[in-house]
CSV table of C-alpha atoms (C1' of nucleotides) in Angstrom, one decimal:
chain,number,residue,atom,x,y,z
A,444,MET,CA,124.3,12.6,91.3
A,445,ARG,CA,120.7,13.8,91.9
A,446,PHE,CA,118.7,14.9,94.8
A,447,ASP,CA,115.3,16.6,95.4
A,448,ARG,CA,114.6,20.2,96.2
A,449,LEU,CA,114.5,20.7,100.0
A,450,HIS,CA,112.8,24.0,100.1
A,451,SER,CA,112.3,27.2,98.0
A,452,TRP,CA,114.9,29.9,98.2
A,453,PRO,CA,114.4,32.7,100.7
A,454,LYS,CA,114.5,36.3,99.7
A,455,THR,CA,115.1,37.8,103.2
A,456,ALA,CA,117.2,37.1,106.2
A,457,SER,CA,114.2,36.5,108.4
A,458,ALA,CA,112.8,33.9,106.0
A,459,ALA,CA,116.2,32.2,105.9
A,460,ILE,CA,116.3,32.0,109.6
A,461,ARG,CA,112.8,30.4,109.7
A,462,ILE,CA,114.0,27.8,107.3
A,463,GLN,CA,117.1,27.1,109.5
A,464,GLU,CA,115.0,26.7,112.6
A,465,ARG,CA,112.6,24.3,110.8
A,466,LEU,CA,115.5,22.2,109.2
A,467,ALA,CA,117.4,21.8,112.5
A,468,GLY,CA,114.9,19.3,113.7
A,469,ASP,CA,115.7,17.0,110.8
A,470,LEU,CA,119.4,16.6,111.5
A,471,GLU,CA,120.7,13.2,112.4
A,472,PHE,CA,124.0,12.6,114.3
A,473,SER,CA,125.5,9.2,114.1
A,474,GLN,CA,129.0,7.6,114.0
A,475,ILE,CA,130.4,6.9,110.6
A,476,THR,CA,131.7,3.4,111.0
A,477,SER,CA,132.6,2.2,107.5
A,478,GLU,CA,135.7,3.6,106.0
A,479,PRO,CA,134.6,6.0,103.3
A,480,GLU,CA,136.1,5.4,99.8
A,481,LEU,CA,135.2,8.7,98.3
A,482,ILE,CA,135.5,12.0,100.2
A,483,ALA,CA,134.3,15.1,98.4
A,484,GLY,CA,135.4,18.7,99.2
A,485,VAL,CA,133.5,21.8,98.2
A,486,ASP,CA,134.5,25.4,98.2
A,487,CYS,CA,133.5,28.7,96.6
A,488,ALA,CA,135.0,31.8,95.1
A,489,PHE,CA,133.4,34.9,93.6
A,490,SER,CA,133.6,36.5,90.1
A,491,ARG,CA,135.6,39.7,90.1
A,492,ASP,CA,132.5,41.8,89.8
A,493,GLU,CA,131.0,39.8,92.7
A,494,SER,CA,127.9,39.0,90.7
A,495,ARG,CA,128.4,35.2,90.6
A,496,THR,CA,129.4,32.5,93.0
A,497,ILE,CA,131.8,29.9,91.6
A,498,ALA,CA,131.6,26.6,93.3
A,499,GLY,CA,134.0,23.7,93.0
A,500,VAL,CA,133.8,20.0,94.0
A,501,VAL,CA,136.7,17.6,94.2
A,502,VAL,CA,135.9,13.9,94.8
A,503,TRP,CA,139.0,12.3,96.4
A,504,ARG,CA,139.9,8.7,96.8
A,505,ARG,CA,140.8,8.1,100.3
A,506,ARG,CA,143.0,5.0,99.9
A,507,GLU,CA,144.9,6.2,96.8
A,508,ARG,CA,144.9,9.8,98.1
A,509,GLY,CA,144.2,11.0,94.5
A,510,ILE,CA,141.6,12.9,92.6
A,511,CYS,CA,138.6,10.9,91.3
A,512,GLU,CA,136.5,13.7,89.7
A,513,THR,CA,136.2,17.5,89.7
A,514,ARG,CA,133.3,19.8,88.8
A,515,VAL,CA,132.8,23.6,88.7
A,516,ALA,CA,129.6,25.5,88.4
A,517,GLN,CA,128.5,29.1,88.8
A,518,ALA,CA,125.3,30.8,90.0
A,519,ARG,CA,124.3,34.4,90.3
A,520,CYS,CA,124.6,35.8,93.8
A,521,THR,CA,121.0,36.4,95.1
A,522,PHE,CA,121.8,36.5,98.8
A,523,PRO,CA,124.3,38.7,100.6
A,524,TYR,CA,126.9,37.4,103.0
A,525,ILE,CA,125.5,37.6,106.5
A,526,PRO,CA,127.3,35.7,109.3
A,527,GLY,CA,125.1,32.7,110.2
A,528,LEU,CA,123.4,32.7,106.8
A,529,LEU,CA,126.3,31.7,104.6
A,530,SER,CA,124.6,28.6,103.1
A,531,PHE,CA,121.9,30.8,101.5
A,532,ARG,CA,124.6,32.6,99.6
A,533,GLU,CA,126.8,29.7,98.5
A,534,LEU,CA,124.6,26.6,98.2
A,535,PRO,CA,122.9,27.4,94.9
A,536,ALA,CA,126.3,27.2,93.1
A,537,VAL,CA,127.5,24.3,95.3
A,538,LEU,CA,124.3,22.2,94.5
A,539,SER,CA,124.8,22.9,90.8
A,540,ALA,CA,128.3,21.6,90.9
A,541,LEU,CA,127.3,18.5,92.9
A,542,SER,CA,124.4,17.7,90.6
A,543,ALA,CA,127.0,17.3,87.7
A,544,LEU,CA,128.9,14.6,89.7
A,545,ARG,CA,129.0,11.1,88.3
A,546,ASN,CA,130.5,9.6,91.4
A,547,VAL,CA,128.5,9.8,94.6
A,548,PRO,CA,130.8,10.6,97.5
A,549,ASP,CA,130.5,8.8,100.9
A,550,VAL,CA,131.0,12.0,102.8
A,551,VAL,CA,131.3,15.7,101.9
A,552,LEU,CA,133.7,18.1,103.6
A,553,CYS,CA,132.8,21.8,103.7
A,554,ASP,CA,134.9,24.9,104.1
A,555,ALA,CA,132.4,26.2,106.7
A,556,GLN,CA,130.7,25.3,110.0
A,557,GLY,CA,128.3,22.5,110.7
A,558,LEU,CA,126.7,22.1,114.1
A,559,ALA,CA,128.9,24.9,115.5
A,560,HIS,CA,126.3,27.5,114.5
A,561,PRO,CA,123.9,29.7,116.5
A,562,ARG,CA,120.9,27.7,115.2
A,563,ALA,CA,122.7,24.4,114.7
A,564,MET,CA,122.5,24.9,110.9
A,565,GLY,CA,125.9,25.7,109.5
A,566,LEU,CA,126.4,25.2,105.7
A,567,ALA,CA,127.6,21.7,106.3
A,568,CYS,CA,124.3,20.7,108.1
A,569,HIS,CA,122.2,22.5,105.4
A,570,LEU,CA,124.1,20.7,102.6
A,571,GLY,CA,123.9,17.4,104.3
A,572,LEU,CA,120.1,17.6,104.6
A,573,TRP,CA,119.7,18.7,101.0
A,574,LEU,CA,121.8,15.8,99.7
A,575,ASN,CA,120.9,13.3,102.4
A,576,LEU,CA,124.6,12.5,102.8
A,577,PRO,CA,127.1,12.6,105.7
A,578,THR,CA,128.7,16.0,105.8
A,579,ILE,CA,131.4,17.6,107.9
A,580,GLY,CA,132.2,21.3,108.6
A,581,CYS,CA,135.9,22.2,108.5
A,582,ALA,CA,136.0,26.0,109.0
A,583,LYS,CA,139.2,28.0,109.1
A,584,SER,CA,137.9,30.3,111.8
A,585,ARG,CA,135.3,30.6,114.6
A,586,LEU,CA,131.7,31.6,114.1
A,587,CYS,CA,130.5,31.0,117.7
A,588,GLY,CA,131.4,28.9,120.7
A,589,GLU,CA,134.0,28.9,123.4
A,590,PHE,CA,137.3,26.9,123.5
A,591,ASP,CA,140.7,26.7,125.0
A,592,GLU,CA,143.7,26.7,122.7
A,593,PRO,CA,144.5,23.1,121.7
A,594,GLY,CA,148.0,21.6,122.1
A,595,PRO,CA,150.7,22.6,119.5
A,596,ARG,CA,150.9,19.2,117.8
A,597,ARG,CA,149.0,17.7,114.9
A,598,GLY,CA,146.0,15.7,116.2
A,599,GLN,CA,145.6,17.6,119.4
A,600,SER,CA,142.2,19.2,119.9
A,601,SER,CA,140.0,20.9,122.5
A,602,PRO,CA,136.2,20.9,122.7
A,603,LEU,CA,134.2,23.7,121.1
A,604,LEU,CA,131.3,24.6,123.4
A,605,LEU,CA,128.1,26.4,122.8
A,606,LYS,CA,125.7,27.1,125.7
A,607,GLY,CA,127.7,24.5,127.7
A,608,ARG,CA,127.2,21.8,125.0
A,609,GLN,CA,130.0,20.5,122.9
A,610,VAL,CA,129.3,21.2,119.2
A,611,GLY,CA,132.6,20.3,117.7
A,612,VAL,CA,136.4,20.5,118.2
A,613,VAL,CA,139.2,23.0,117.6
A,614,LEU,CA,141.6,20.6,115.8
A,615,ARG,CA,145.3,21.1,115.0
A,616,THR,CA,146.0,19.4,111.6
A,617,ARG,CA,149.7,20.4,111.5
A,618,ASP,CA,152.3,21.1,114.2
A,619,ARG,CA,152.1,24.7,115.4
A,620,VAL,CA,149.7,25.8,112.7
A,621,LYS,CA,146.4,27.6,113.3
A,622,PRO,CA,143.7,24.9,114.1
A,623,LEU,CA,140.5,24.1,112.2
A,624,PHE,CA,137.0,24.4,113.6
A,625,VAL,CA,135.5,21.0,113.0
A,626,SER,CA,131.9,20.1,113.6
A,627,PRO,CA,129.5,17.5,112.2
A,628,GLY,CA,127.0,18.4,109.5
A,629,HIS,CA,124.4,15.7,109.0
A,630,ARG,CA,124.6,11.9,109.6
A,631,CYS,CA,127.9,12.3,111.4
A,632,ASP,CA,129.1,12.9,114.9
A,633,ILE,CA,132.0,14.8,116.5
A,634,GLU,CA,134.3,11.9,116.8
A,635,SER,CA,133.8,10.8,113.2
A,636,ALA,CA,134.2,14.4,111.9
A,637,THR,CA,137.4,14.7,113.8
A,638,ARG,CA,138.8,11.4,112.6
A,639,LEU,CA,138.0,11.9,108.9
A,640,THR,CA,139.2,15.5,108.9
A,641,LEU,CA,142.5,14.5,110.3
A,642,GLU,CA,142.8,11.6,108.0
A,643,ALA,CA,142.2,13.8,104.9
A,644,ALA,CA,144.6,16.5,106.1
A,645,VAL,CA,147.6,14.6,105.0
A,646,ARG,CA,150.1,17.4,104.4
A,647,TYR,CA,148.5,20.8,104.7
A,648,ARG,CA,146.3,22.6,107.2
A,649,LEU,CA,143.2,22.0,105.2
A,650,PRO,CA,142.0,18.5,104.3
A,651,GLU,CA,142.9,17.6,100.7
A,652,PRO,CA,139.4,17.6,99.3
A,653,THR,CA,138.6,21.2,100.3
A,654,ARG,CA,142.1,22.4,99.7
A,655,LEU,CA,141.9,21.1,96.1
A,656,ALA,CA,138.4,22.5,95.7
A,657,HIS,CA,139.8,25.9,96.7
A,658,GLN,CA,142.6,25.6,94.1
A,659,LEU,CA,139.9,24.6,91.5
A,660,VAL,CA,137.7,27.6,92.1
A,661,THR,CA,140.6,30.1,92.4
A,662,GLN,CA,141.8,28.9,89.0
A,663,ALA,CA,138.3,29.1,87.5
A,664,ARG,CA,138.0,32.7,88.8
A,665,ASN,CA,141.1,33.7,86.9
A,666,GLU,CA,139.8,32.9,83.4
B,1210,DG,C1',123.2,49.8,123.3
B,1211,DC,C1',127.9,47.3,122.4
B,1212,DG,C1',130.7,43.8,120.5
B,1213,DA,C1',131.2,39.5,117.6
B,1214,DC,C1',130.6,37.8,113.3
B,1215,DA,C1',131.9,30.8,108.7
B,1216,DG,C1',133.0,32.7,103.5
C,316,DA,C1',135.5,36.0,100.1
C,317,DT,C1',138.7,39.8,98.1
C,318,DC,C1',142.5,43.6,97.8
C,319,DT,C1',148.2,42.5,98.0
C,320,DT,C1',155.0,41.5,98.6
C,321,DG,C1',158.0,40.3,100.9
C,322,DT,C1',159.4,37.7,104.7
C,323,DC,C1',160.1,34.7,108.8
C,324,DG,C1',160.2,29.9,110.2
C,325,DC,C1',159.9,24.8,109.7
DNA sequence: GCGACAG
DNA sequence: ATCTTGTCGC
C-alpha cells in the first residue's frame, strides 16, 4: 500500500507541536457505516539497546476472525518519548511496515490515543491523516481527560471528557477487566470507534489486530 | 511552582 | 516501552 509524505520530520518538540496544531484542522469525523472487511492493528516495541523502533502490522479479516497479512519493519529512533508526542517517535517504523502491505485495510486500530489528546492529535489521528484511512485509538491507559469508572461488564462504557467536550469513551472489553481508552483517529466518530473496538475484542482485553501486532513485535524483538 | 503524563 | 516470578481469580 502506498501514500504520500504528509510533512517533513521534526527535530525538536516545539516543531512537532506546531505540526500537530496545523494538522488538527484537517481531521474529519464521520460515522463508519459499511462493515469493514479488513481491520489492521499496529504496535511497536524497541530493540534491546533502544536504538531502533520495531513496528508490526496485522491485517485481520473481520468475518473469519483470522489473520490476512502481517508485516514488520524497523527504523532508527530519532525522537524521544515525550507524552503527547508519541507519534513522532513511533510513526517512522509504523509507516515503513504499512508501506509493505499488499492488502489495504478498511480501518486501522492503534495502541495509542486518537482524539483524546491535548491538541486533538494522538497517534491514531496523525496516522489516519498520513494514510488517509479511518483510524481508531485504543489506548491501555489515560493520557488526558476526565471520566467516571464504567460499569463492570463487557460493553459498558463512560464518556471521556476534555474541556467539557466528549473526545472518546472508557470502554470495558471484558468483564471486570481494566477498560480501554477509545477515541476516533481520522474519518471515524466515537460511536463507530466504540462499536468496532468491541467487535474486534473477541476474547481478550485488547482487540485482536493490536493484540496480535503486539505479539508480532515482541517476537521480532527476541531474535 | 506542582502534579500529570499514550508507548 | 522495558526490567521481572509467582500468584490470585475467573
